[in-house]
Structures are given as structure tokens and as C-alpha cells.
mmCIF file of C-alpha atoms in Angstrom:
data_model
loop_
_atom_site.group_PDB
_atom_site.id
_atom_site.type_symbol
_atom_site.label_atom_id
_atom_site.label_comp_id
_atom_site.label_asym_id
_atom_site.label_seq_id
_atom_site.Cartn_x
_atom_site.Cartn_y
_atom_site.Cartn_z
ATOM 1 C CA UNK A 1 0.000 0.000 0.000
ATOM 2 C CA UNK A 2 1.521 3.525 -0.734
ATOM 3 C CA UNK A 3 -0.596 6.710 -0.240
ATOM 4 C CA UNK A 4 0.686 10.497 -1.770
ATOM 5 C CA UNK A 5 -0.783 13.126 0.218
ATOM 6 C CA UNK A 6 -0.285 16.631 -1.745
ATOM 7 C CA UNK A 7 -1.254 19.906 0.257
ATOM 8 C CA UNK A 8 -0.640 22.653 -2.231
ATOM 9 C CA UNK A 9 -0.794 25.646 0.369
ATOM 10 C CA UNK A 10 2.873 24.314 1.846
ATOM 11 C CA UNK A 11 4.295 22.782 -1.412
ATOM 12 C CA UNK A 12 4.829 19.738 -0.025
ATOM 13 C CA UNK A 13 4.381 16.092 -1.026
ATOM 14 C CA UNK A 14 3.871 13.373 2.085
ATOM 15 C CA UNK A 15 4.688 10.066 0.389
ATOM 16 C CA UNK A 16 3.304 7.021 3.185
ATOM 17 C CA UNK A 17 4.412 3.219 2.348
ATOM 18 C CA UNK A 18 3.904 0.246 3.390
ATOM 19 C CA UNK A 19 5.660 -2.675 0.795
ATOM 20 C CA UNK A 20 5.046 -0.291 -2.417
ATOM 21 C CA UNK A 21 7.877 0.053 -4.703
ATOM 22 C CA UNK A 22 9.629 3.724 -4.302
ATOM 23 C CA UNK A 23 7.637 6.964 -5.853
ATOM 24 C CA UNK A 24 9.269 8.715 -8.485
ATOM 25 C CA UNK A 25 9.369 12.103 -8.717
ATOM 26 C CA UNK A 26 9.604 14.218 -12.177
ATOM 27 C CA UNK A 27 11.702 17.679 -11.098
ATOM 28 C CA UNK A 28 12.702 19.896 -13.653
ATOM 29 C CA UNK A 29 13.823 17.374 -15.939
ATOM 30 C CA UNK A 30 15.064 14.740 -13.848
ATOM 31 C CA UNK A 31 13.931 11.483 -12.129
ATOM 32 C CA UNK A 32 14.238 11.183 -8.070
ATOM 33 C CA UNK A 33 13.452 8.110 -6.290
ATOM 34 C CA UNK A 34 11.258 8.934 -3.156
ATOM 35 C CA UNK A 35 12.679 6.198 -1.048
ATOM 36 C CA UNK A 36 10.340 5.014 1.871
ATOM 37 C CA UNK A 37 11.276 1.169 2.880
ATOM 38 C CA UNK A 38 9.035 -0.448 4.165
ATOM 39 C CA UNK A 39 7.363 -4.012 4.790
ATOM 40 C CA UNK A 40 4.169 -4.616 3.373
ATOM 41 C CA UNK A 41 1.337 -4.484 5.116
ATOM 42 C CA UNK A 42 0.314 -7.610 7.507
ATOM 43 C CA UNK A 43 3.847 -9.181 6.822
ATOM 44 C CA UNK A 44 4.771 -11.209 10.308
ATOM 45 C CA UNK A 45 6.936 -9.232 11.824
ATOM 46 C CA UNK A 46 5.252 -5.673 10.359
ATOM 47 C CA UNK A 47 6.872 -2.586 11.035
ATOM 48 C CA UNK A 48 5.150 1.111 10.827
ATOM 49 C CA UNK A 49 4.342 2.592 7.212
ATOM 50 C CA UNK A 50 7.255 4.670 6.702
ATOM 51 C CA UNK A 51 6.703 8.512 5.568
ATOM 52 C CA UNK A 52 8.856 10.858 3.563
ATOM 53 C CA UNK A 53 7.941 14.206 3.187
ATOM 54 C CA UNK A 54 9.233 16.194 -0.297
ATOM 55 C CA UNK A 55 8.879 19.303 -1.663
ATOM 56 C CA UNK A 56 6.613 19.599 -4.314
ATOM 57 C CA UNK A 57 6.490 22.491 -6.957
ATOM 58 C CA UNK A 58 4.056 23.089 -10.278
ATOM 59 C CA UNK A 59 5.035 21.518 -12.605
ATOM 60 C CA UNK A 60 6.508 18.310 -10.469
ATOM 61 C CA UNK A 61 4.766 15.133 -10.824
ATOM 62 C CA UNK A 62 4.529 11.843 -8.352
ATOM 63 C CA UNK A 63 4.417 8.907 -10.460
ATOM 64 C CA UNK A 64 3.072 6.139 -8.091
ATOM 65 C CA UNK A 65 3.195 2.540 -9.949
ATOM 66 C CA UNK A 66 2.820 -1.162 -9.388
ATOM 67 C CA UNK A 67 5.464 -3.687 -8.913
ATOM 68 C CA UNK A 68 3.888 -5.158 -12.053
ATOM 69 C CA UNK A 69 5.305 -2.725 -14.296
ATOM 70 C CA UNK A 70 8.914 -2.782 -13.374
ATOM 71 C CA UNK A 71 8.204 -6.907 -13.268
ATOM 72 C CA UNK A 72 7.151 -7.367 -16.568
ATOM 73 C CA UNK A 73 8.797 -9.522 -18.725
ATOM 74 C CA UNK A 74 9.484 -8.358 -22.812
ATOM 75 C CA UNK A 75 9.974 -10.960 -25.390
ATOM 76 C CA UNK A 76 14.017 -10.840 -24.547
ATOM 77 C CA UNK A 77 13.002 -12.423 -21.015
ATOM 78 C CA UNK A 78 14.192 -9.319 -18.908
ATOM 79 C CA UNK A 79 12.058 -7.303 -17.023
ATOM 80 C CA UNK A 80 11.260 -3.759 -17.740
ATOM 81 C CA UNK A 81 13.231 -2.465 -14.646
ATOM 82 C CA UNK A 82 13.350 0.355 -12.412
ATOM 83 C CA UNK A 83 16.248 1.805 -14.686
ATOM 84 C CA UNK A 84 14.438 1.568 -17.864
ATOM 85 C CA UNK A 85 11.721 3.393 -15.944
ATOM 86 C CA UNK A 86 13.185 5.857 -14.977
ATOM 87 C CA UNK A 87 15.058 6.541 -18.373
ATOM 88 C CA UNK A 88 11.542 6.617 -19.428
ATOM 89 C CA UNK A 89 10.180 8.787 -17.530
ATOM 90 C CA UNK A 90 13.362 11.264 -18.336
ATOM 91 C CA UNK A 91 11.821 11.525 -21.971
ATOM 92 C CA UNK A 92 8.927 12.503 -20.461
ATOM 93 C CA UNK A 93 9.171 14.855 -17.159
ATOM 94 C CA UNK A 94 8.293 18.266 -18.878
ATOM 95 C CA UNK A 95 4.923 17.110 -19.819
ATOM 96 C CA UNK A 96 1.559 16.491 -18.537
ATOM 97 C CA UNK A 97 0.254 13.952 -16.362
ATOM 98 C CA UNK A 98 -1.573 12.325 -19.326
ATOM 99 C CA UNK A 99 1.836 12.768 -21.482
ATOM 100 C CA UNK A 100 3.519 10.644 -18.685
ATOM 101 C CA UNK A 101 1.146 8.290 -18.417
ATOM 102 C CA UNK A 102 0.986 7.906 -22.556
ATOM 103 C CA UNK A 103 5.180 7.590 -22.863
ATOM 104 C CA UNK A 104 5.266 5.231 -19.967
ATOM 105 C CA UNK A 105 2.087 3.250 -21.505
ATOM 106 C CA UNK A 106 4.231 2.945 -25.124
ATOM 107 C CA UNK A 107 7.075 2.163 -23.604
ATOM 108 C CA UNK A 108 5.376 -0.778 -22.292
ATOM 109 C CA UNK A 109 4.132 -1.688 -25.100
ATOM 110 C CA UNK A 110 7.443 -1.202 -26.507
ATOM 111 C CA UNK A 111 8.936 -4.151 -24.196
ATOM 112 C CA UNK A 112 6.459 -6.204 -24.149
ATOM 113 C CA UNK A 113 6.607 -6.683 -27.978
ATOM 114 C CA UNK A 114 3.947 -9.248 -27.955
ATOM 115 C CA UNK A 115 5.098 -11.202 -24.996
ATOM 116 C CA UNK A 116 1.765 -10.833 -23.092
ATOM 117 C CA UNK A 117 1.748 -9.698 -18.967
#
């Protein structure tokens, strides 16, 4: 579980998780990792969500996504990766929410290259 809490009025992003994979955050052009380890929730021996709070300007956007993206396989057998990702979203960090959202979407596509989810 991984909840972004965004309260404009202090420019300031509070990213809460609990076993998500890390938030990314598009700045100005590059990619930061908002980096909040933690254990999923219900695990045995579960700790606290952990919270990281960054600032957060216009223009910035939180990209919260599944493990299942990073995890999915392409027709060469590797997985998309957190490093293809992220190069990814590079291409893509001036634009729009639905720009990001449409480059990370092809580049998807892109891997899988008919290999199915």
C-alpha cells in the first residue's frame, strides 16, 4: 500500500508506504526516487508505514506505480526495470500527467513486444 498526500498551500508532497515500490518524482527534468522502505502491510513481523515528506512544486509530478510494471517480462526475457523506468520517464518529465502516463504506456508496449503480462 503507498498513499501520496499533496497539500498545495505548503508545497509539499507526504509520500506514506507500506511494501510499495519507491515513488518517483519528475523535477525539472530529472527522475528522483522517493525512497520510503518499508514491509508490506500484515507481513509477520510488520513494522510502521514509513513517511517521507518532499517538496513539491508546479510543474513536479509523483508517479506512483505497481510492482507489475517494473516486473514485466518483454519478449528478450528481462524485465522492464526500475532503470528503464526511470530513463523513461526522463523523456517525459516536462509534460503532462496524461503525457507521462501515454510515454510510460508505449514504452510498455514497446517491451512487451507481444510477450503478453
Amino acid at each position: 500500500m503507498a498513499v501520496a498526500e499533496f497539500e498545495p498551500s505548503a508545497s509539499r508532497l507526504t509520500f506514506t508506504n507500506a511494501g510499495h515500490p519507491p515513488a518517483l518524482l519528475l523535477q525539472g527534468g530529472e527522475v528522483r526516487e522517493i525512497a520510503a522502505p518499508a514491509l508490506p502491510l500484515g507481513f509477520a513481523f510488520s513494522l510502521a508505514p514509513t513517511q517521507v515528506e518532499v517538496s513539491f512544486q508546479e510543474g513536479d509530478r509523483c508517479v506512483v506505480y505497481s510492482d507489475g510494471l517494473v516486473e514485466a517480462y518483454g519478449a528478450d526475457g528481462e524485465p522492464l526495470g526500475y532503470a528503464r523506468l526511470q530513463d523513461t520517464l526522463r523523456t517525459a518529465a516536462g509534460g503532462s500527467s496524461e503525457e507521462v502516463l501515454k510515454v510510460c504506456l508505449a514504452a510498455l508496449d514497446d517491451h512487451l513486444n507481444g510477450a503478453g503480462l
